[in-house]
Coordinates of C-alpha atoms (C1' of nucleotides) in Angstrom, one line a residue:
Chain A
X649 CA -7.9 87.5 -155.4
X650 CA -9.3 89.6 -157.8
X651 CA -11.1 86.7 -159.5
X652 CA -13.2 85.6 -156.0
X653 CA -14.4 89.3 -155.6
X654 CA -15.7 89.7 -158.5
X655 CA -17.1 86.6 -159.2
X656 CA -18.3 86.8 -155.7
X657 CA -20.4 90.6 -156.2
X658 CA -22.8 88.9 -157.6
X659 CA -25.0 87.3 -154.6
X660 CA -22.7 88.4 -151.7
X661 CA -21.3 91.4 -152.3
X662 CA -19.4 92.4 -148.9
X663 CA -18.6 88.7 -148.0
X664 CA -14.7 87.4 -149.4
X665 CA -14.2 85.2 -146.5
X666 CA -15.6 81.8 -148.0
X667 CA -16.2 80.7 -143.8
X668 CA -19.2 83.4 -144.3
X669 CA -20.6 82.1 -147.1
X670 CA -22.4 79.5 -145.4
X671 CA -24.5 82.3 -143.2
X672 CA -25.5 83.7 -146.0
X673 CA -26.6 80.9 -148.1
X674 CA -28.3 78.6 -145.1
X675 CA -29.5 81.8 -143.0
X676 CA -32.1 79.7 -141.3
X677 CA -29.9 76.7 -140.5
X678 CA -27.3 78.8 -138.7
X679 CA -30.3 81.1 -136.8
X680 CA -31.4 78.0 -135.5
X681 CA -28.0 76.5 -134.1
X682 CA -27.3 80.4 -132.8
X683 CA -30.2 80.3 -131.2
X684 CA -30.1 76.8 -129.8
X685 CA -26.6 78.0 -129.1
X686 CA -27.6 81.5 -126.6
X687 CA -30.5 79.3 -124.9
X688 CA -28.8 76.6 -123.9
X689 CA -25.4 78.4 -122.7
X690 CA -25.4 79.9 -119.2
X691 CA -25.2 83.5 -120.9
X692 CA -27.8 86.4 -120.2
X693 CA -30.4 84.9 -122.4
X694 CA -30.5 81.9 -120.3
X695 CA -32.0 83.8 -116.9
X696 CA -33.8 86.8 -118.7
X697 CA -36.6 88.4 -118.9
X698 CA -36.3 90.9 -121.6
X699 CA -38.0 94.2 -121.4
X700 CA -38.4 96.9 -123.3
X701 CA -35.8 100.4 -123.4
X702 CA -39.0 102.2 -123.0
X703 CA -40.1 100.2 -120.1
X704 CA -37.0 100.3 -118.5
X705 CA -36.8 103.9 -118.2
X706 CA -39.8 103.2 -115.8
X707 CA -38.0 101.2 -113.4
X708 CA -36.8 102.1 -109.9
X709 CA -33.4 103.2 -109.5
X710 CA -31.5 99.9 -108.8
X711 CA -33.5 98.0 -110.2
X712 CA -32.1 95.0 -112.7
X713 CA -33.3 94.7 -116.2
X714 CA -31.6 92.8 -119.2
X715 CA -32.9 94.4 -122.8
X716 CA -32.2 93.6 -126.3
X717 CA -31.1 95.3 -129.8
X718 CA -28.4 96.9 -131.6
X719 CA -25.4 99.6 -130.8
X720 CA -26.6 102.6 -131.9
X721 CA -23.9 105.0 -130.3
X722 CA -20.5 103.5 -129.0
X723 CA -17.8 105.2 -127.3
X724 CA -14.6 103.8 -125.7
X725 CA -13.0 106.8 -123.3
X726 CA -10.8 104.3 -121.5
X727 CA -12.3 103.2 -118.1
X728 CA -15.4 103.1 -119.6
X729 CA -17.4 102.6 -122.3
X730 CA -20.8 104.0 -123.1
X731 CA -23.0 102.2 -125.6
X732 CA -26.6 103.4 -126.5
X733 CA -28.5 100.6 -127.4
X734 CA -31.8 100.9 -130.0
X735 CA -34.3 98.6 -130.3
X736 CA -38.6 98.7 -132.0
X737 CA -39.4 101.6 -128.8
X738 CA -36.5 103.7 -128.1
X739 CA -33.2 103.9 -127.1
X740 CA -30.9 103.3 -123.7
X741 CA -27.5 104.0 -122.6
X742 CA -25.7 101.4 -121.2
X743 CA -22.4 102.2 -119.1
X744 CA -19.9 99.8 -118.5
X745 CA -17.3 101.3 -115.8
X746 CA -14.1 99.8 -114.1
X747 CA -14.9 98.9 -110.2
X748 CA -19.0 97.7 -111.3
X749 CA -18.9 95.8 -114.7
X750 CA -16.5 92.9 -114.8
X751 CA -13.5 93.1 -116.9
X752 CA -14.9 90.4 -119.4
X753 CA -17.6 92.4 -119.7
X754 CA -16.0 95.6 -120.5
X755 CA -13.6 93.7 -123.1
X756 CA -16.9 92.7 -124.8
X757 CA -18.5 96.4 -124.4
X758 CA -15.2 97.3 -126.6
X759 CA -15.6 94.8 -129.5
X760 CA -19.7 95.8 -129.4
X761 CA -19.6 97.6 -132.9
X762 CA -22.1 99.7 -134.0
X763 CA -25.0 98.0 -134.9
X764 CA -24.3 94.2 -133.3
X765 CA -26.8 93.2 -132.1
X766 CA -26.7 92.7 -128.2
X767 CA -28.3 91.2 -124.6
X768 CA -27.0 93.3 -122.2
X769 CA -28.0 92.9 -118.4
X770 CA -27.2 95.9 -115.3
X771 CA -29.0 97.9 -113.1
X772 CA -30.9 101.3 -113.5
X773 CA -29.6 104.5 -112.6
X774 CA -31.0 107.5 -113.3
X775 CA -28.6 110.5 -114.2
X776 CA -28.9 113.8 -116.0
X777 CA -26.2 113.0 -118.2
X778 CA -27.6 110.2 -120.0
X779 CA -30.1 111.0 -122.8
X780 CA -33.5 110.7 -121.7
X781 CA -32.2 110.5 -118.2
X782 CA -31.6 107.1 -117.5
X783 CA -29.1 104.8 -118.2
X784 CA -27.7 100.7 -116.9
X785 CA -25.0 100.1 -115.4
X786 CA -23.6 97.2 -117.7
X787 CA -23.1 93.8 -115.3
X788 CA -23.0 90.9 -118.2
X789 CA -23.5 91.6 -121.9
X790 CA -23.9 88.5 -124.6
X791 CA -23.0 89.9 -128.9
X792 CA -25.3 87.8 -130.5
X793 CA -24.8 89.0 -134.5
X794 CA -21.7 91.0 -134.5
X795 CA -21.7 94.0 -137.5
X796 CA -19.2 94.6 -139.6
X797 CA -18.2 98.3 -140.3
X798 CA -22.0 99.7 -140.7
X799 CA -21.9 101.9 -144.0
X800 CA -23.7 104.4 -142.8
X801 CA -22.2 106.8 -140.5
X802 CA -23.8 110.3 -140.9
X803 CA -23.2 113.1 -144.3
X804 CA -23.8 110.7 -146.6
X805 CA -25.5 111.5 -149.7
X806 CA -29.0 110.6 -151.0
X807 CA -27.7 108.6 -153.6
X808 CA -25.7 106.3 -151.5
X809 CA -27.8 105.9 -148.9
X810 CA -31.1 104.7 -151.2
X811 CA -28.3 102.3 -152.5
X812 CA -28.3 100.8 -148.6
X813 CA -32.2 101.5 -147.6
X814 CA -32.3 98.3 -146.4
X815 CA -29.4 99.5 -143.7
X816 CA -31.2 103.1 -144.0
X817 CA -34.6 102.0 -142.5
X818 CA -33.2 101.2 -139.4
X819 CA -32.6 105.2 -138.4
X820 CA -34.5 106.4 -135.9
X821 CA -37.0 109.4 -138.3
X822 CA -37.6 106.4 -140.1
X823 CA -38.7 103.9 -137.8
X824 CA -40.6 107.0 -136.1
X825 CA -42.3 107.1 -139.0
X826 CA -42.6 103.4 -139.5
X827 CA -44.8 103.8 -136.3
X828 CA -46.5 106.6 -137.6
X829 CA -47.7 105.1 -140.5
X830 CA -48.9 102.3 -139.0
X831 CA -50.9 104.3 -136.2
X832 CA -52.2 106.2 -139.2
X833 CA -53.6 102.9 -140.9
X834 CA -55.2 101.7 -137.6
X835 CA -56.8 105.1 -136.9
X836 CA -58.4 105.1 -140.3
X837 CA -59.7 101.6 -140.1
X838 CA -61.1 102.4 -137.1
X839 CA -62.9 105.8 -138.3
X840 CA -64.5 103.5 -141.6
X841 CA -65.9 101.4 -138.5
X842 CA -67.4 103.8 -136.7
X843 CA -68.7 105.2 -140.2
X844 CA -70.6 101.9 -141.5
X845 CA -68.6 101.4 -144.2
X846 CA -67.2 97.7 -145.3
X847 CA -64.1 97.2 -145.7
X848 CA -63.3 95.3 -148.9
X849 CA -60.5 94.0 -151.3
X850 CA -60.5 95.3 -154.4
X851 CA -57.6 93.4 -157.2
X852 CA -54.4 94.8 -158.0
X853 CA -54.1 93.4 -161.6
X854 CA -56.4 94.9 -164.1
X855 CA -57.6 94.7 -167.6
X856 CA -58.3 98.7 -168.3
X857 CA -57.6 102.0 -167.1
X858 CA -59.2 104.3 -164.7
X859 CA -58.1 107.6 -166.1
X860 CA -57.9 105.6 -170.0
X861 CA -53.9 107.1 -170.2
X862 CA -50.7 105.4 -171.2
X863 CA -49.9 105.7 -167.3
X864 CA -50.3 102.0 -166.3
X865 CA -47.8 98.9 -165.6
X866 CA -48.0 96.5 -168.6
X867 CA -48.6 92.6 -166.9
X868 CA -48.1 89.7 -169.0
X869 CA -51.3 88.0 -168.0
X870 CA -51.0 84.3 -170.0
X871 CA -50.6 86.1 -173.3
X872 CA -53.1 89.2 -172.6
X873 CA -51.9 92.3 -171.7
X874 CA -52.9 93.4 -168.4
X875 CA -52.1 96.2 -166.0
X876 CA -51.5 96.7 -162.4
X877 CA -54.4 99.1 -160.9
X878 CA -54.0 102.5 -160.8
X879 CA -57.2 103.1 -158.6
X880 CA -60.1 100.6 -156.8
X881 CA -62.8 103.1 -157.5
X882 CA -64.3 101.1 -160.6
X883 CA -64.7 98.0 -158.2
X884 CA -65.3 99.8 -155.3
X885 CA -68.3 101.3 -157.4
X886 CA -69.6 97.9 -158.3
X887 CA -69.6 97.1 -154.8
X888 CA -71.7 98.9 -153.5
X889 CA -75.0 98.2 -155.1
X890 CA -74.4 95.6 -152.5
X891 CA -72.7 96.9 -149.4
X892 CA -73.9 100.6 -149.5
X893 CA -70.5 102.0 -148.4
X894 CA -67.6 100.3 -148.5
X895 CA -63.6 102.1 -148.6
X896 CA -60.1 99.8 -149.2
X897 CA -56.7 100.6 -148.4
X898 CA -54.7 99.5 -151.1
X899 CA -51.2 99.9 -153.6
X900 CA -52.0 101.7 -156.8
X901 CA -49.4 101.9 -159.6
X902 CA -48.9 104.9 -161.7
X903 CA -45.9 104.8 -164.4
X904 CA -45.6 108.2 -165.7
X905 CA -42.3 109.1 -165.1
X906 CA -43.0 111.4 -162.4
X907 CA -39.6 113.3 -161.1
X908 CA -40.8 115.2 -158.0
X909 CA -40.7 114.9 -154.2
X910 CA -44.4 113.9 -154.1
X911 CA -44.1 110.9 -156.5
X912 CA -44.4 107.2 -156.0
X913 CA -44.6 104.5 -158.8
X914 CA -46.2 102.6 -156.2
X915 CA -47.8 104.0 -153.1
X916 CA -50.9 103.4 -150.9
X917 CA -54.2 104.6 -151.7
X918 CA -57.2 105.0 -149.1
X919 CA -60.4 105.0 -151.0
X920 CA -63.8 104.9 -150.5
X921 CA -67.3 104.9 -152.4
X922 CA -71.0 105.1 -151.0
X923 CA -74.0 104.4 -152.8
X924 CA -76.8 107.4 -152.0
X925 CA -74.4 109.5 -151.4
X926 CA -73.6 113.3 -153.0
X927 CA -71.0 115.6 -153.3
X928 CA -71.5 117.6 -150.5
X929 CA -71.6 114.5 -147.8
X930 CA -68.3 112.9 -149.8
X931 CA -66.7 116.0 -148.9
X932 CA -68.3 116.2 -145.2
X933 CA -66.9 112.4 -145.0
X934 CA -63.8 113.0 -146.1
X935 CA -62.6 115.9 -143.7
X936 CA -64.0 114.3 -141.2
X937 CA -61.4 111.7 -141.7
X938 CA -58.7 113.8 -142.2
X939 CA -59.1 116.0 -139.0
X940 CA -60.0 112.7 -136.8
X941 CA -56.8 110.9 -137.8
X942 CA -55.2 114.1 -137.7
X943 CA -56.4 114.7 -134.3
X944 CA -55.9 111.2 -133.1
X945 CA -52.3 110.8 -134.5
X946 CA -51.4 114.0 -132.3
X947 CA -53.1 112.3 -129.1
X948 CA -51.2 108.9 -130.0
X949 CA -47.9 109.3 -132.1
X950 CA -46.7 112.6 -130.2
X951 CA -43.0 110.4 -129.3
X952 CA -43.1 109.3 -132.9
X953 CA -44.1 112.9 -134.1
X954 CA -41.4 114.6 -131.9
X955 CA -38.5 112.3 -133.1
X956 CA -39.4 113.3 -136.7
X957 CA -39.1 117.3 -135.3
X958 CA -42.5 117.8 -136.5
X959 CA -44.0 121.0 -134.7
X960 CA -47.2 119.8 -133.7
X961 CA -49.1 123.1 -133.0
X962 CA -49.2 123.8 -136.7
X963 CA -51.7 120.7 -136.9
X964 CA -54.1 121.9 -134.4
X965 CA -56.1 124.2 -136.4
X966 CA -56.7 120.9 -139.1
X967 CA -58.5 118.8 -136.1
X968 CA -61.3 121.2 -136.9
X969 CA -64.0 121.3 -139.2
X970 CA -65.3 121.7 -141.5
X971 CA -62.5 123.1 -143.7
X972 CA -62.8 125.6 -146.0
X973 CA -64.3 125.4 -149.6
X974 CA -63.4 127.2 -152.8
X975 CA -64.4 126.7 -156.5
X976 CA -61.9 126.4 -159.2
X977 CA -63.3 130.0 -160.1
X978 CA -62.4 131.2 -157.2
X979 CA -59.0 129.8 -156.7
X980 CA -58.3 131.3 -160.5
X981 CA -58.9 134.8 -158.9
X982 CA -57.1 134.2 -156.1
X983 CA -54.1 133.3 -157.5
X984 CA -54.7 136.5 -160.6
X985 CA -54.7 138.9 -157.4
X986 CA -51.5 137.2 -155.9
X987 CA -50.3 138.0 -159.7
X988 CA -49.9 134.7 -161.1
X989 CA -50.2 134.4 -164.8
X990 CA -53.2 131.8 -165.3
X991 CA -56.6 132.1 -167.3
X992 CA -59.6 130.3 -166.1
X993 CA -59.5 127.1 -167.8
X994 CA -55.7 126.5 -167.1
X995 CA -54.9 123.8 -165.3
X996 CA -53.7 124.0 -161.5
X997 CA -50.2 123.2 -161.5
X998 CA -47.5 123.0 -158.4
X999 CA -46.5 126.7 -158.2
X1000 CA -50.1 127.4 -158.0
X1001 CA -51.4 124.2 -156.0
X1002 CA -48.3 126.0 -153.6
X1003 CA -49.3 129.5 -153.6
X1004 CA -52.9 128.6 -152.8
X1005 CA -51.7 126.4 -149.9
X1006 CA -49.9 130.0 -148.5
X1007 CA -54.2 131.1 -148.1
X1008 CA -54.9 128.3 -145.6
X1009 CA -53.3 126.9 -142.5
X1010 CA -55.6 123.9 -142.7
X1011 CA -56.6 121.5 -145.9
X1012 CA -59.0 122.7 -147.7
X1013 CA -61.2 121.8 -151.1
X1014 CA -61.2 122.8 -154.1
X1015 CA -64.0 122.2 -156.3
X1016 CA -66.3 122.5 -159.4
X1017 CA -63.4 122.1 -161.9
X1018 CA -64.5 122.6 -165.9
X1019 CA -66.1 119.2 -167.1
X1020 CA -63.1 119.1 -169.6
X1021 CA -60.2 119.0 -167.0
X1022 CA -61.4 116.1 -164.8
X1023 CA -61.9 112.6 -165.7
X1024 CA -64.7 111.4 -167.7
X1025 CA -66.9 109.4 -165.2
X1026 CA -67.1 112.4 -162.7
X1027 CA -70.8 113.9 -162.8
X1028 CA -72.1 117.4 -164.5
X1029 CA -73.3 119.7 -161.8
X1030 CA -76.6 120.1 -163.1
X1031 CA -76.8 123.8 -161.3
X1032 CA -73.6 125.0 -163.3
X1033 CA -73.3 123.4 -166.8
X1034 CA -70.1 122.6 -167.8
X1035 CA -68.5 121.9 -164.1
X1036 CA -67.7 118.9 -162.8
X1037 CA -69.1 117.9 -159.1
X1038 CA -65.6 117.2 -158.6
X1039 CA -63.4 118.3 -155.2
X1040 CA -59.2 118.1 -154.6
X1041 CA -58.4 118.1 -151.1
X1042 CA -55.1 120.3 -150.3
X1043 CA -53.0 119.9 -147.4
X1044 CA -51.1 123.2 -145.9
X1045 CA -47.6 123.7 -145.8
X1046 CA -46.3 123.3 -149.8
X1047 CA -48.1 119.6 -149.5
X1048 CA -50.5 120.0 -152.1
X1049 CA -53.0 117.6 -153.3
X1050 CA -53.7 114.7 -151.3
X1051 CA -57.5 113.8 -152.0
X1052 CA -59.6 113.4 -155.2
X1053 CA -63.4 112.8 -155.1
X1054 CA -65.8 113.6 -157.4
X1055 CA -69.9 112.4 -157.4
X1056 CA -69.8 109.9 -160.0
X1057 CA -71.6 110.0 -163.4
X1058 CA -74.6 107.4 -163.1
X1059 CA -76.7 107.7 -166.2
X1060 CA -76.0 105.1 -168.7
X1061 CA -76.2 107.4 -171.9
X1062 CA -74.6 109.9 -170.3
X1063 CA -70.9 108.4 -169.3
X1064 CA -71.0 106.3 -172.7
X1065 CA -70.9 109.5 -174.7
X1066 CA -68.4 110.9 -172.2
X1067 CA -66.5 107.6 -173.3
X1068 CA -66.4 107.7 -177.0
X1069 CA -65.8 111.7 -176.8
X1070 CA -62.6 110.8 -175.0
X1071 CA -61.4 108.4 -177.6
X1072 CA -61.3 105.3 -175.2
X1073 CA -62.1 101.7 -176.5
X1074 CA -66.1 101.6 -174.7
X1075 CA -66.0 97.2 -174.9
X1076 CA -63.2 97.9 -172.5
X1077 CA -65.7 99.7 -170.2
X1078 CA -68.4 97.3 -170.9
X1079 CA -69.0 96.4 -167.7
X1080 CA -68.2 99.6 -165.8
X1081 CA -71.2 100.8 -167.8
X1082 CA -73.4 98.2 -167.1
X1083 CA -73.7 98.9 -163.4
X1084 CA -75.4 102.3 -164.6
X1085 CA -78.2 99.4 -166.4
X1086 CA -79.0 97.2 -163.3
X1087 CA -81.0 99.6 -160.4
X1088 CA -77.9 102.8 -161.2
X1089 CA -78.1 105.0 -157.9
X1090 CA -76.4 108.4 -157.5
X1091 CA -73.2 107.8 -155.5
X1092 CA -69.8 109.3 -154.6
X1093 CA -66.2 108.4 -153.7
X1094 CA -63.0 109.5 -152.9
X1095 CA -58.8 108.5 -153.1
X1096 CA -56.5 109.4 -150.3
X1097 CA -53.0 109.5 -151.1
X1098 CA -51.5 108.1 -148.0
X1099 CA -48.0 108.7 -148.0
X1100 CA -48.9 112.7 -149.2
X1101 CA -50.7 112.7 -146.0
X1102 CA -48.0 111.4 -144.1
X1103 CA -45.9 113.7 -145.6
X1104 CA -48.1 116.6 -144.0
X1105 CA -48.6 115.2 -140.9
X1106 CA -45.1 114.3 -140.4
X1107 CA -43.1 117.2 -141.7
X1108 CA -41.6 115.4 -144.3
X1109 CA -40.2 117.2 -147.2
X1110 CA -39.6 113.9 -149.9
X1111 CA -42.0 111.1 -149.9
X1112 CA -39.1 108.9 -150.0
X1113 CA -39.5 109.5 -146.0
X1114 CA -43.0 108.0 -145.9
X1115 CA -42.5 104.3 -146.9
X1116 CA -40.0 101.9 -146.1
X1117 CA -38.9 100.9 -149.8
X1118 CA -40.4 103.8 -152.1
X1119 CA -40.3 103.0 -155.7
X1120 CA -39.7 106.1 -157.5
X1121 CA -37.4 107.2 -160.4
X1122 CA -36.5 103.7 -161.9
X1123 CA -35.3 102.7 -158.7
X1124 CA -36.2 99.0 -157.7
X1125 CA -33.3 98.2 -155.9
X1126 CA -33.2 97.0 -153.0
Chain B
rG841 C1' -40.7 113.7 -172.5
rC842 C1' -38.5 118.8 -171.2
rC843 C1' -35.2 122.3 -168.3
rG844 C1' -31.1 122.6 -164.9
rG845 C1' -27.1 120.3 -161.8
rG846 C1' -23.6 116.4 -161.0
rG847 C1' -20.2 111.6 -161.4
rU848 C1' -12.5 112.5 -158.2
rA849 C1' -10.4 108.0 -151.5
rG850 C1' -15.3 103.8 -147.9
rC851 C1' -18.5 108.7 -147.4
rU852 C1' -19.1 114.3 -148.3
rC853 C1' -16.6 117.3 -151.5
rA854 C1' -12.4 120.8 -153.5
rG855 C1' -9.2 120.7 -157.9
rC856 C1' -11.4 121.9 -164.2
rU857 C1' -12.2 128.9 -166.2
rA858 C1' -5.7 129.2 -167.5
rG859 C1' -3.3 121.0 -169.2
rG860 C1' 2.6 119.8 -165.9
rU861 C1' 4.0 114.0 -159.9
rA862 C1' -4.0 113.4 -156.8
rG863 C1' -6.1 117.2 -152.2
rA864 C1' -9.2 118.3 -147.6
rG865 C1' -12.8 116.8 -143.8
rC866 C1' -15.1 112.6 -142.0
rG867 C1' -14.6 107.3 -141.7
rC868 C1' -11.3 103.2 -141.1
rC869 C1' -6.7 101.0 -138.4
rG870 C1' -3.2 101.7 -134.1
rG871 C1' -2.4 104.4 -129.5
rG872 C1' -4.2 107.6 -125.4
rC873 C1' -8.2 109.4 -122.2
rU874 C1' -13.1 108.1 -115.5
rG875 C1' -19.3 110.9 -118.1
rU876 C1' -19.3 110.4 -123.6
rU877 C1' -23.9 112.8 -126.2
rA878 C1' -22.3 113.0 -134.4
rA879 C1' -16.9 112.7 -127.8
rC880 C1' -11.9 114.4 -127.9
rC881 C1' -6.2 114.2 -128.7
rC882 C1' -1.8 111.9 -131.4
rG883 C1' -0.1 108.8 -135.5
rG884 C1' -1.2 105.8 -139.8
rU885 C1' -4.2 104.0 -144.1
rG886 C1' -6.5 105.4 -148.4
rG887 C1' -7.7 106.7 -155.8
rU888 C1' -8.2 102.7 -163.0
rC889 C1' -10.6 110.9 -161.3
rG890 C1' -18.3 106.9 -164.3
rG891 C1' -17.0 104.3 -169.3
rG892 C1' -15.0 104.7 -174.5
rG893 C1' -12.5 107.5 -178.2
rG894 C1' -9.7 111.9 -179.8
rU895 C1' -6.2 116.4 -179.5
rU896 C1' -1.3 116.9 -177.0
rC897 C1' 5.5 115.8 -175.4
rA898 C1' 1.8 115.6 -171.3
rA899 C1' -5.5 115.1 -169.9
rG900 C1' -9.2 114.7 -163.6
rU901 C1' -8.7 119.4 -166.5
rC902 C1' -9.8 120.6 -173.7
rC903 C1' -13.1 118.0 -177.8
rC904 C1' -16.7 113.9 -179.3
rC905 C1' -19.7 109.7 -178.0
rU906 C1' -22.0 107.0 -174.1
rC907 C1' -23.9 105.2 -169.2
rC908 C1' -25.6 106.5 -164.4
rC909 C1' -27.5 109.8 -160.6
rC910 C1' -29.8 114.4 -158.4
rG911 C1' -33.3 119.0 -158.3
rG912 C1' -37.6 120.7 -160.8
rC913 C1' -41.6 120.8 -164.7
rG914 C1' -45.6 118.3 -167.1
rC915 C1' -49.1 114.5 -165.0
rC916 C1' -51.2 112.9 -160.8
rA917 C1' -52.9 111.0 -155.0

RNA sequence: GCCGGGGUAGCUCAGCUAGGUAGAGCGCCGGGCUGUUAACCCGGUGGUCGGGGGUUCAAGUCCCCUCCCCGGCGCCA
């Protein structure tokens, strides 16, 4: 006994019964004689339309409507058994009672364990006492994939359950903001659109740093060491002596070994670069997005933004603009009259990214940082020597950062000597360089962090809560 | 890389300061219940105390080594 568990862990880990293996090795064999299996029988599926829990809670009382998914709630109080069933838009009660449902049908209700998945057919009833107000009354229910005890339960601890994220995902704050994020990547494809810019695909495995650090994914490219990309703005800049303005919305990989709640290994990076373009209109572009996705998400995602118990009147002020702007100078004083213990020149850290956010109940920029604490392609204000025209956009609420932009450095001199004074290897830059020989044009871009926005917009206090499988903290499993 | 916290039942944790037969709640299993909302009531089940070594008559508890995890910092979006 002990022998087939163990050797057993390895590939299927909950499964002893050897009768199971074979659903877990030919998965697509078996779902195709299952499903052969439901169509053909004269169970529920066989008649069915299937509608949505959300559209069923717009039917007439009486009405009969068969739906689809997986016990979320199940309780068994003797006569009759309640079962709230989940599925992509919601969730509905379903009631099975003695003297309606037919007594094969409640015996089924009772073996319907949480998270089966189940085709249940009855008629609508509305009634106060069922959440959201309306429930079916259960007439003929089919347990298509029946779940063995579900692991999850409620009070378990972080630990445990990023062990099971691929059980975890299915909660409902999480598929909210599975929704959200995805109404959030429509919104700001659609706001590029409406902007002129291209949208274009920048690659993922690189030869050379952005920022030049030891921060990068080593890739064993066919013997040469290569990286995964850290940021698409190199690219996007060569782009756009063609297209103009162009933005991407792509994975970046960072591997510092980052351990705070606003840290992903690999996360999804909006960013954007347009040829003519200064500081000022980068900025003017870049709030603009923020308060019309902002704005939009509340119109469109208010179900999604009210399961997540986000209180949405804190984001009204942010569909405004434009938002305000303060230098690095200015931020330095701000935070020496709240008493903080920083000298001009010191880097802005959490605490005071975090105090400064306490000033503001919208985003708002920071800018014109010293030359020597931003990155080496960003431009020298020529008005103010030794400042960088360089902006952070940070969100309200303890968020922080969530945009970087800077105009970019486009004299060919110029950014070479920022090079070698930086120590970097310039043959590796070779060719970032030579887009400043070939017709070089002022320009500007920016990087969104997207699941730091969605952090903000959603109330979310761990980015873990913003992407379905986050990598973070050495985890890769599952 | 640094600072702090932790690993005991399937899960969440108490027990460790003062060594002496392993505890609670939840879950799970069985039974009951005609409106549950994380249902409730009764009964039952449950452990190589992260791993290794040491001290001791005796170690979850004391000492040493080691692995893993969590909160935060630095860095960034």
């Amino acid at each position: 006994m002990k022998n087939t568990s163990s050797s057993s862990t390895l590939l299927l880990p909950r499964c002893t019964k050897p009768w199971e293996w074979g659903r877990i090795l030919f998965p697509s064999l078996v779902s195709i004689l299952t499903s052969m299996e439901y169509t053909s029988g004269a169970g529920v599926t066989s008649l069915a339309e299937y509608m949505s829990t959300r559209d069923v809670k717009r039917l007439e009382e009486g009405s009969k409507a068969t739906v689809r998914g997986w016990v979320y709630r199940w309780r068994d109080l003797g006569k009759r058994v309640f079962i709230v069933v989940r599925d992509s838009e919601g969730i509905l009660q379903l009631v099975a009672s003695k003297g309606f449902t037919p007594e094969d049908v409640i015996e089924k209700a009772r073996r319907a364990s949480i998270e089966s998945s189940i085709i249940a057919e009855g008629v609508v009833r509305r009634d106060r006492r069922a959440p959201g107000g309306v429930e079916l009354r259960l007439t003929n229910l089919e347990i298509v994939g029946h779940a063995e005890d579900f692991p999850i339960k409620g009070g378990e601890g972080i630990d445990y359950l990023l062990d099971i994220r691929h059980l975890w995902i299915r909660s409902r704050k999480l598929t909210a903001m599975w929704r959200l994020r995805h109404k959030a990547f429509e919104i700001f494809r659609e706001f590029f659109k409406k902007r002129g810019y291209w949208e274009v695909s920048p690659p993922m495995l690189t030869q050379a740093a952005v920022e030049g650090g030891a921060t990068l994914f080593e890739v064993n490219f066919f013997g040469k060491k290569a990286y995964l990309t850290q940021s698409a703005q190199f690219y996007l800049e060569a782009l756009i002596f063609s297209l103009e303005r162009v933005w991407t919305l792509a994975p970046s990989f960072r591997a510092e070994r980052s351990r705070t709640r606003r840290h992903l290994y690999e996360y999804w990076h909006l960013e954007a670069e347009a040829a003519w373009e200064r500081m000022d209109g980068m900025m003017r572009l870049v709030e603009d997005l923020v308060a019309y996705t902002v704005g939009r998400l509340v119109e469109t995602a208010h179900e999604e933004l009210e399961v997540l118990g986000r209180n949405v009147e804190a984001l009204e002020p942010s569909r405004k603009t434009p938002y305000p702007r303060i230098t690095y100078e200015e931020a330095i004083n701000i935070l020496k009259r709240k008493g903080v213990k920083v000298e001009y020149g010191d880097d802005l850290g959490a605490d005071e990214e975090r105090i400064l956010t306490e000033e503001f109940e919208t985003p708002f920029f920071i800018t014109h940082f010293p030359l020597e604490l931003k990155s080496f392609y960003m431009k020298e204000d020529p008005q103010r020597p030794g400042h960088a025209l360089a902006f952070d956009l940070l969100a309200p609420e303890g968020v922080g950062e969530i945009v970087g932009g800077s105009e970019r450095e486009d004299n060919y001199e110029v950014l070479r000597k920022r090079i070698e004074e930086r120590g970097y290897n310039v043959d590796d830059y070779q060719w970032y360089l030579d887009l400043r020989r070939y017709g070089s044009v002022p320009h500007s871009g920016f990087g969104l962090g997207v699941e730091r926005f969605l952090m903000w917009v959603g109330g979310r206090d761990h980015i873990r809560d913003t992407i379905p499988f986050p990598r973070f903290r050495d985890r890769i499993y599952p």
